[in-house]
Amino acid sequence: MDIISTFLSIVALITAGLSLFIVRGEYRDSNKVFSLFILSISLWAFGLLMFRVSSSLTTALNYTRFFYVMAAAIPAFFLHFSYLFPIKIKIPRWKSVLIYVPLFIVTLGLIINENFILDKIYLADDSVKLVIVNLFNYVIYTAYFVSYLIFSYINLLKSFFRSTDQTERIQLWFIFIGTFVPYLCAMYFDLFLPIVNYRYVWAGPFFSFVVVWVLLYAVYKHHLLNARAIAAELMIVTLWIFILFRALLAESNSELIINLILLLSTIIGGIFLIRSVNKQIAQHERIQLLATDLQSANDAQVNLIHIMNHQIKGRFSDARSAFAMLLEGEYGTIPDTAKVILKQGLEQTEVGVDYVQGILKGLSATNGTLPYEMKELDLKALVKRVADKLAPKAAEKKLKYEVNLANGDYMITGDETQLGEAIGNLINNSIAYTPTGSIHVWLTKK
């Protein structure tokens, strides 16, 4: 077996394995069609292999008819797949059936008439099998193949422009670009060139193999397949195939026995490895699901606490304002005995506001955000209230304390609590870091 036949064998075996791995997964229409698409490439490569290695021209001709049927199946399954990816809606049954009518006609024609596409097969001077095609029918066959690919890419482009999901658009564009060039190369060697030169008909499966991997990647990205499981299984299967070929090409009995023992050991080890990978993937998916549920529960809890704390903070703020207005005499003269209680109430209310504010800050730090309660407020009144509150601290240090608030409209939109804290920090720091002298608090509008 020469190197070309060996590579055809590898392509046929790997794609057949891929087809089985895909179809055994989630049972969806797209998976079934994709599996059949890959299987048709596998059988096409197998037919070309048998065409090359057959010693009888009659047998070779039969395999040629076979691989032309399999080649005709490739664009049919690809067109069907273009309707199903990404998964949106099921296409009507009649349309699914209509897609495969030309394939049925080609298959029937090749079964009934061996010269339906091929006129003659013969050996060239260098013992290479060559085929002369039935030009009229072959042109129709080519037109079918090309038109189906055109319709497939039109479907992919329609899905691309209709989709609003960025991931889907990337996947569709990747399929379009990734399969277009390999398809052109495969058609050149296996569809157009055979009209005049049949020597390179074996090249098509290698380019189609690229198409398979491009589609496989795109399908995985759409979460229809698990790439880690497939990668592990393909690695093991490829190793088995390689060792099997070494055994078939062994030049001595001892080498054959060694390779067979090695094959047996890798089969056993590979099965355990594949099971281990699948088990790890299943555990990882369960952990991810639990983590998602836990995060959702945490988010809901945080939102609930935010709502509760905002409500409590609002009530504390209202109570603080009420105590402050009573102490300032805005509702008449308050007895000195009552002022003591009112002052205690104001202080405790301010402690409550600070406590709630601390909880909100802690929750916000966890989420990387800071909540603001934006509303209309008088900045002048806020500065006066904060400055008056801190005046006793300046007096304790025997600092001269001046508050000058220029006339004007100071209505703004902001978070009263946060702004009050910022202003308080400025005045507090000034008092704390001024050993002697004076503190001047001023507000002006420019």
Short mmCIF file of N, CA and C in Angstrom, two decimals, residues 269-401:
data_model
loop_
_atom_site.label_atom_id
_atom_site.label_comp_id
_atom_site.label_asym_id
_atom_site.label_seq_id
_atom_site.Cartn_x
_atom_site.Cartn_y
_atom_site.Cartn_z
N GLY A 269 -5.89 0.71 27.84
CA GLY A 269 -5.60 1.99 28.49
C GLY A 269 -6.44 3.12 27.94
N GLY A 270 -6.67 3.12 26.62
CA GLY A 270 -7.45 4.18 26.00
C GLY A 270 -8.88 4.19 26.47
N ILE A 271 -9.46 3.00 26.64
CA ILE A 271 -10.85 2.92 27.11
C ILE A 271 -10.96 3.53 28.51
N PHE A 272 -10.00 3.19 29.39
CA PHE A 272 -10.02 3.76 30.74
C PHE A 272 -9.81 5.27 30.71
N LEU A 273 -8.93 5.75 29.81
CA LEU A 273 -8.68 7.18 29.71
C LEU A 273 -9.92 7.92 29.23
N ILE A 274 -10.59 7.39 28.22
CA ILE A 274 -11.79 8.03 27.69
C ILE A 274 -12.88 8.10 28.76
N ARG A 275 -13.03 6.98 29.51
CA ARG A 275 -14.02 6.98 30.58
C ARG A 275 -13.68 8.03 31.64
N SER A 276 -12.39 8.14 31.96
CA SER A 276 -11.96 9.11 32.96
C SER A 276 -12.25 10.53 32.51
N VAL A 277 -11.94 10.83 31.25
CA VAL A 277 -12.20 12.18 30.71
C VAL A 277 -13.69 12.49 30.75
N ASN A 278 -14.51 11.53 30.31
CA ASN A 278 -15.97 11.75 30.31
C ASN A 278 -16.50 11.97 31.73
N LYS A 279 -15.91 11.23 32.69
CA LYS A 279 -16.34 11.40 34.08
C LYS A 279 -15.97 12.79 34.60
N GLN A 280 -14.75 13.24 34.28
CA GLN A 280 -14.31 14.57 34.70
C GLN A 280 -15.17 15.65 34.08
N ILE A 281 -15.52 15.49 32.82
CA ILE A 281 -16.37 16.47 32.13
C ILE A 281 -17.74 16.54 32.79
N ALA A 282 -18.30 15.38 33.10
CA ALA A 282 -19.62 15.34 33.74
C ALA A 282 -19.58 16.04 35.10
N GLN A 283 -18.50 15.77 35.88
CA GLN A 283 -18.36 16.42 37.18
C GLN A 283 -18.19 17.93 37.03
N HIS A 284 -17.39 18.33 36.04
CA HIS A 284 -17.17 19.77 35.81
C HIS A 284 -18.47 20.46 35.44
N GLU A 285 -19.30 19.81 34.61
CA GLU A 285 -20.58 20.41 34.22
C GLU A 285 -21.51 20.53 35.41
N ARG A 286 -21.50 19.52 36.30
CA ARG A 286 -22.34 19.59 37.50
C ARG A 286 -21.89 20.73 38.40
N ILE A 287 -20.56 20.89 38.55
CA ILE A 287 -20.03 21.97 39.39
C ILE A 287 -20.40 23.33 38.81
N GLN A 288 -20.28 23.45 37.49
CA GLN A 288 -20.64 24.71 36.85
C GLN A 288 -22.12 25.04 37.07
N LEU A 289 -22.96 24.01 36.97
CA LEU A 289 -24.40 24.22 37.18
C LEU A 289 -24.68 24.67 38.61
N LEU A 290 -24.02 24.01 39.58
CA LEU A 290 -24.19 24.39 40.98
C LEU A 290 -23.67 25.80 41.23
N ALA A 291 -22.53 26.13 40.61
CA ALA A 291 -21.96 27.47 40.79
C ALA A 291 -22.89 28.53 40.22
N THR A 292 -23.50 28.24 39.08
CA THR A 292 -24.45 29.19 38.48
C THR A 292 -25.65 29.39 39.37
N ASP A 293 -26.19 28.28 39.92
CA ASP A 293 -27.34 28.39 40.82
C ASP A 293 -26.98 29.18 42.08
N LEU A 294 -25.77 28.91 42.62
CA LEU A 294 -25.34 29.61 43.83
C LEU A 294 -25.17 31.09 43.57
N GLN A 295 -24.58 31.44 42.42
CA GLN A 295 -24.39 32.84 42.08
C GLN A 295 -25.74 33.55 41.92
N SER A 296 -26.70 32.85 41.31
CA SER A 296 -28.04 33.44 41.16
C SER A 296 -28.68 33.70 42.51
N ALA A 297 -28.51 32.71 43.43
CA ALA A 297 -29.07 32.89 44.78
C ALA A 297 -28.38 34.04 45.50
N ASN A 298 -27.06 34.15 45.36
CA ASN A 298 -26.32 35.24 46.01
C ASN A 298 -26.74 36.59 45.46
N ASP A 299 -26.90 36.65 44.13
CA ASP A 299 -27.32 37.92 43.51
C ASP A 299 -28.69 38.34 44.01
N ALA A 300 -29.60 37.36 44.11
CA ALA A 300 -30.95 37.67 44.59
C ALA A 300 -30.90 38.16 46.04
N GLN A 301 -30.04 37.51 46.85
CA GLN A 301 -29.93 37.90 48.27
C GLN A 301 -29.34 39.31 48.40
N VAL A 302 -28.31 39.58 47.60
CA VAL A 302 -27.69 40.90 47.65
C VAL A 302 -28.69 41.98 47.23
N ASN A 303 -29.46 41.70 46.18
CA ASN A 303 -30.46 42.67 45.73
C ASN A 303 -31.51 42.93 46.80
N LEU A 304 -31.93 41.85 47.48
CA LEU A 304 -32.92 42.00 48.54
C LEU A 304 -32.37 42.85 49.68
N ILE A 305 -31.10 42.58 50.08
CA ILE A 305 -30.50 43.34 51.17
C ILE A 305 -30.34 44.80 50.78
N HIS A 306 -29.96 45.06 49.51
CA HIS A 306 -29.84 46.43 49.04
C HIS A 306 -31.17 47.17 49.18
N ILE A 307 -32.24 46.51 48.74
CA ILE A 307 -33.56 47.13 48.81
C ILE A 307 -33.93 47.43 50.27
N MET A 308 -33.72 46.43 51.15
CA MET A 308 -34.06 46.61 52.56
C MET A 308 -33.24 47.74 53.19
N ASN A 309 -31.94 47.75 52.90
CA ASN A 309 -31.07 48.76 53.51
C ASN A 309 -31.39 50.16 53.01
N HIS A 310 -31.73 50.27 51.71
CA HIS A 310 -32.11 51.58 51.20
C HIS A 310 -33.37 52.09 51.90
N GLN A 311 -34.32 51.17 52.11
CA GLN A 311 -35.55 51.57 52.80
C GLN A 311 -35.25 52.00 54.24
N ILE A 312 -34.43 51.22 54.94
CA ILE A 312 -34.09 51.54 56.34
C ILE A 312 -33.32 52.85 56.41
N LYS A 313 -32.37 53.01 55.45
CA LYS A 313 -31.59 54.25 55.43
C LYS A 313 -32.50 55.46 55.24
N GLY A 314 -33.50 55.31 54.38
CA GLY A 314 -34.44 56.42 54.16
C GLY A 314 -35.19 56.78 55.42
N ARG A 315 -35.63 55.75 56.17
CA ARG A 315 -36.38 56.02 57.41
C ARG A 315 -35.46 56.69 58.45
N PHE A 316 -34.23 56.20 58.57
CA PHE A 316 -33.28 56.81 59.50
C PHE A 316 -33.02 58.28 59.14
N SER A 317 -32.89 58.56 57.84
CA SER A 317 -32.62 59.93 57.40
C SER A 317 -33.79 60.84 57.76
N ASP A 318 -35.01 60.34 57.55
CA ASP A 318 -36.20 61.13 57.91
C ASP A 318 -36.22 61.42 59.41
N ALA A 319 -35.91 60.38 60.21
CA ALA A 319 -35.91 60.56 61.66
C ALA A 319 -34.82 61.55 62.09
N ARG A 320 -33.64 61.45 61.46
CA ARG A 320 -32.54 62.37 61.79
C ARG A 320 -32.95 63.81 61.50
N SER A 321 -33.59 64.03 60.35
CA SER A 321 -34.03 65.39 60.01
C SER A 321 -35.05 65.91 61.02
N ALA A 322 -35.94 65.02 61.44
CA ALA A 322 -36.96 65.43 62.42
C ALA A 322 -36.32 65.84 63.73
N PHE A 323 -35.39 65.02 64.24
CA PHE A 323 -34.70 65.36 65.49
C PHE A 323 -33.93 66.67 65.35
N ALA A 324 -33.24 66.85 64.21
CA ALA A 324 -32.43 68.06 64.01
C ALA A 324 -33.30 69.30 63.99
N MET A 325 -34.45 69.24 63.29
CA MET A 325 -35.34 70.41 63.21
C MET A 325 -35.92 70.75 64.58
N LEU A 326 -36.24 69.72 65.38
CA LEU A 326 -36.75 69.98 66.73
C LEU A 326 -35.70 70.64 67.60
N LEU A 327 -34.47 70.17 67.54
CA LEU A 327 -33.39 70.74 68.34
C LEU A 327 -33.06 72.16 67.91
N GLU A 328 -33.20 72.46 66.61
CA GLU A 328 -32.90 73.80 66.11
C GLU A 328 -34.03 74.79 66.39
N GLY A 329 -35.15 74.31 66.95
CA GLY A 329 -36.24 75.19 67.33
C GLY A 329 -37.15 75.58 66.21
N GLU A 330 -37.14 74.85 65.12
CA GLU A 330 -37.98 75.21 63.99
C GLU A 330 -39.46 75.00 64.30
N TYR A 331 -39.79 74.22 65.34
CA TYR A 331 -41.18 73.97 65.71
C TYR A 331 -41.48 74.52 67.12
N GLY A 332 -40.78 75.56 67.47
CA GLY A 332 -41.02 76.19 68.75
C GLY A 332 -39.93 75.85 69.76
N THR A 333 -40.06 76.48 70.92
CA THR A 333 -39.05 76.30 71.97
C THR A 333 -39.23 74.92 72.60
N ILE A 334 -38.11 74.22 72.73
CA ILE A 334 -38.09 72.88 73.33
C ILE A 334 -37.46 72.98 74.71
N PRO A 335 -38.09 72.40 75.74
CA PRO A 335 -37.50 72.43 77.08
C PRO A 335 -36.12 71.77 77.09
N ASP A 336 -35.26 72.27 77.99
CA ASP A 336 -33.90 71.72 78.06
C ASP A 336 -33.90 70.24 78.41
N THR A 337 -34.84 69.82 79.26
CA THR A 337 -34.90 68.39 79.61
C THR A 337 -35.24 67.53 78.40
N ALA A 338 -36.08 68.06 77.50
CA ALA A 338 -36.44 67.31 76.30
C ALA A 338 -35.30 67.30 75.28
N LYS A 339 -34.51 68.40 75.30
CA LYS A 339 -33.40 68.48 74.33
C LYS A 339 -32.40 67.36 74.54
N VAL A 340 -32.21 66.95 75.79
CA VAL A 340 -31.26 65.87 76.06
C VAL A 340 -31.71 64.58 75.37
N ILE A 341 -33.00 64.28 75.49
CA ILE A 341 -33.53 63.07 74.85
C ILE A 341 -33.47 63.19 73.33
N LEU A 342 -33.84 64.41 72.84
CA LEU A 342 -33.81 64.62 71.38
C LEU A 342 -32.39 64.48 70.83
N LYS A 343 -31.42 65.00 71.60
CA LYS A 343 -30.04 64.90 71.15
C LYS A 343 -29.59 63.45 71.11
N GLN A 344 -29.99 62.69 72.13
CA GLN A 344 -29.66 61.25 72.13
C GLN A 344 -30.32 60.55 70.95
N GLY A 345 -31.57 60.92 70.68
CA GLY A 345 -32.25 60.31 69.54
C GLY A 345 -31.56 60.64 68.22
N LEU A 346 -31.09 61.92 68.09
CA LEU A 346 -30.37 62.31 66.87
C LEU A 346 -29.08 61.53 66.73
N GLU A 347 -28.35 61.38 67.85
CA GLU A 347 -27.08 60.66 67.79
C GLU A 347 -27.29 59.19 67.42
N GLN A 348 -28.30 58.57 68.05
CA GLN A 348 -28.55 57.15 67.75
C GLN A 348 -29.03 56.97 66.30
N THR A 349 -29.82 57.95 65.83
CA THR A 349 -30.27 57.86 64.44
C THR A 349 -29.09 57.97 63.49
N GLU A 350 -28.14 58.87 63.78
CA GLU A 350 -26.96 59.02 62.94
C GLU A 350 -26.10 57.74 62.97
N VAL A 351 -26.02 57.10 64.13
CA VAL A 351 -25.30 55.82 64.22
C VAL A 351 -25.98 54.78 63.32
N GLY A 352 -27.33 54.78 63.36
CA GLY A 352 -28.06 53.84 62.52
C GLY A 352 -27.82 54.09 61.04
N VAL A 353 -27.80 55.38 60.64
CA VAL A 353 -27.53 55.72 59.24
C VAL A 353 -26.15 55.23 58.83
N ASP A 354 -25.16 55.50 59.72
CA ASP A 354 -23.79 55.06 59.41
C ASP A 354 -23.70 53.54 59.31
N TYR A 355 -24.43 52.84 60.16
CA TYR A 355 -24.39 51.37 60.16
C TYR A 355 -24.97 50.82 58.85
N VAL A 356 -26.13 51.36 58.47
CA VAL A 356 -26.74 50.91 57.20
C VAL A 356 -25.84 51.25 56.02
N GLN A 357 -25.24 52.46 56.09
CA GLN A 357 -24.35 52.86 55.00
C GLN A 357 -23.16 51.91 54.90
N GLY A 358 -22.66 51.46 56.05
CA GLY A 358 -21.55 50.51 56.06
C GLY A 358 -21.92 49.18 55.41
N ILE A 359 -23.14 48.70 55.70
CA ILE A 359 -23.60 47.46 55.08
C ILE A 359 -23.68 47.62 53.56
N LEU A 360 -24.26 48.74 53.12
CA LEU A 360 -24.37 48.98 51.69
C LEU A 360 -23.00 49.04 51.02
N LYS A 361 -22.06 49.67 51.69
CA LYS A 361 -20.71 49.76 51.10
C LYS A 361 -20.07 48.39 51.02
N GLY A 362 -20.27 47.57 52.06
CA GLY A 362 -19.71 46.22 52.05
C GLY A 362 -20.27 45.39 50.91
N LEU A 363 -21.58 45.44 50.72
CA LEU A 363 -22.20 44.70 49.62
C LEU A 363 -21.73 45.22 48.27
N SER A 364 -21.61 46.53 48.17
CA SER A 364 -21.19 47.12 46.90
C SER A 364 -19.75 46.78 46.58
N ALA A 365 -18.91 46.72 47.60
CA ALA A 365 -17.52 46.35 47.37
C ALA A 365 -17.43 44.93 46.85
N THR A 366 -18.31 44.04 47.35
CA THR A 366 -18.32 42.65 46.87
C THR A 366 -18.66 42.60 45.39
N ASN A 367 -19.59 43.45 44.95
CA ASN A 367 -20.01 43.46 43.55
C ASN A 367 -19.20 44.40 42.68
N GLY A 368 -18.26 45.16 43.30
CA GLY A 368 -17.47 46.10 42.53
C GLY A 368 -18.23 47.34 42.12
N THR A 369 -19.33 47.66 42.85
CA THR A 369 -20.13 48.84 42.51
C THR A 369 -20.40 49.65 43.77
N LEU A 370 -20.83 50.89 43.62
CA LEU A 370 -21.20 51.74 44.74
C LEU A 370 -22.58 52.32 44.46
N PRO A 371 -23.55 52.04 45.33
CA PRO A 371 -24.91 52.51 45.05
C PRO A 371 -25.09 53.98 45.41
N TYR A 372 -25.82 54.72 44.62
CA TYR A 372 -26.13 56.13 44.89
C TYR A 372 -27.64 56.31 44.86
N GLU A 373 -28.11 57.12 45.78
CA GLU A 373 -29.53 57.46 45.80
C GLU A 373 -29.64 58.92 45.33
N MET A 374 -29.79 59.09 44.03
CA MET A 374 -29.74 60.42 43.43
C MET A 374 -31.10 61.11 43.57
N LYS A 375 -31.07 62.35 44.10
CA LYS A 375 -32.30 63.13 44.21
C LYS A 375 -31.93 64.61 44.33
N GLU A 376 -32.94 65.50 44.21
CA GLU A 376 -32.74 66.94 44.36
C GLU A 376 -32.41 67.27 45.81
N LEU A 377 -31.40 68.12 46.01
CA LEU A 377 -31.07 68.53 47.37
C LEU A 377 -30.45 69.93 47.35
N ASP A 378 -30.49 70.60 48.51
CA ASP A 378 -29.90 71.93 48.66
C ASP A 378 -28.51 71.76 49.26
N LEU A 379 -27.48 71.96 48.43
CA LEU A 379 -26.11 71.76 48.90
C LEU A 379 -25.76 72.73 50.03
N LYS A 380 -26.28 73.95 49.95
CA LYS A 380 -26.00 74.94 51.01
C LYS A 380 -26.50 74.46 52.36
N ALA A 381 -27.73 73.93 52.36
CA ALA A 381 -28.30 73.42 53.62
C ALA A 381 -27.51 72.22 54.12
N LEU A 382 -27.05 71.39 53.19
CA LEU A 382 -26.28 70.21 53.59
C LEU A 382 -24.94 70.61 54.21
N VAL A 383 -24.25 71.58 53.58
CA VAL A 383 -22.96 72.04 54.13
C VAL A 383 -23.16 72.67 55.51
N LYS A 384 -24.22 73.47 55.65
CA LYS A 384 -24.49 74.11 56.95
C LYS A 384 -24.75 73.07 58.03
N ARG A 385 -25.53 72.06 57.68
CA ARG A 385 -25.87 71.04 58.67
C ARG A 385 -24.62 70.27 59.11
N VAL A 386 -23.79 69.89 58.16
CA VAL A 386 -22.57 69.13 58.48
C VAL A 386 -21.59 70.00 59.26
N ALA A 387 -21.43 71.26 58.79
CA ALA A 387 -20.49 72.16 59.46
C ALA A 387 -20.92 72.44 60.90
N ASP A 388 -22.21 72.69 61.10
CA ASP A 388 -22.72 72.94 62.45
C ASP A 388 -22.52 71.72 63.34
N LYS A 389 -22.69 70.54 62.79
CA LYS A 389 -22.54 69.31 63.57
C LYS A 389 -21.11 69.13 64.08
N LEU A 390 -20.12 69.59 63.26
CA LEU A 390 -18.72 69.39 63.61
C LEU A 390 -18.11 70.58 64.37
N ALA A 391 -18.89 71.65 64.53
CA ALA A 391 -18.38 72.82 65.25
C ALA A 391 -17.89 72.49 66.66
N PRO A 392 -18.62 71.63 67.43
CA PRO A 392 -18.13 71.31 68.78
C PRO A 392 -16.73 70.67 68.78
N LYS A 393 -16.39 69.90 67.76
CA LYS A 393 -15.06 69.27 67.72
C LYS A 393 -13.97 70.32 67.57
N ALA A 394 -14.26 71.36 66.77
CA ALA A 394 -13.29 72.45 66.63
C ALA A 394 -13.15 73.22 67.94
N ALA A 395 -14.28 73.41 68.62
CA ALA A 395 -14.25 74.14 69.90
C ALA A 395 -13.44 73.38 70.94
N GLU A 396 -13.52 72.04 70.93
CA GLU A 396 -12.76 71.24 71.89
C GLU A 396 -11.25 71.45 71.73
N LYS A 397 -10.78 71.73 70.50
CA LYS A 397 -9.36 71.95 70.24
C LYS A 397 -9.00 73.43 70.30
N LYS A 398 -10.01 74.26 70.71
CA LYS A 398 -9.82 75.71 70.81
C LYS A 398 -9.38 76.31 69.47
N LEU A 399 -9.98 75.84 68.40
CA LEU A 399 -9.72 76.37 67.06
C LEU A 399 -10.80 77.38 66.70
N LYS A 400 -10.38 78.45 66.02
CA LYS A 400 -11.36 79.40 65.51
C LYS A 400 -12.09 78.73 64.35
N TYR A 401 -13.40 78.76 64.37
CA TYR A 401 -14.21 78.00 63.41
C TYR A 401 -15.17 78.95 62.70
#
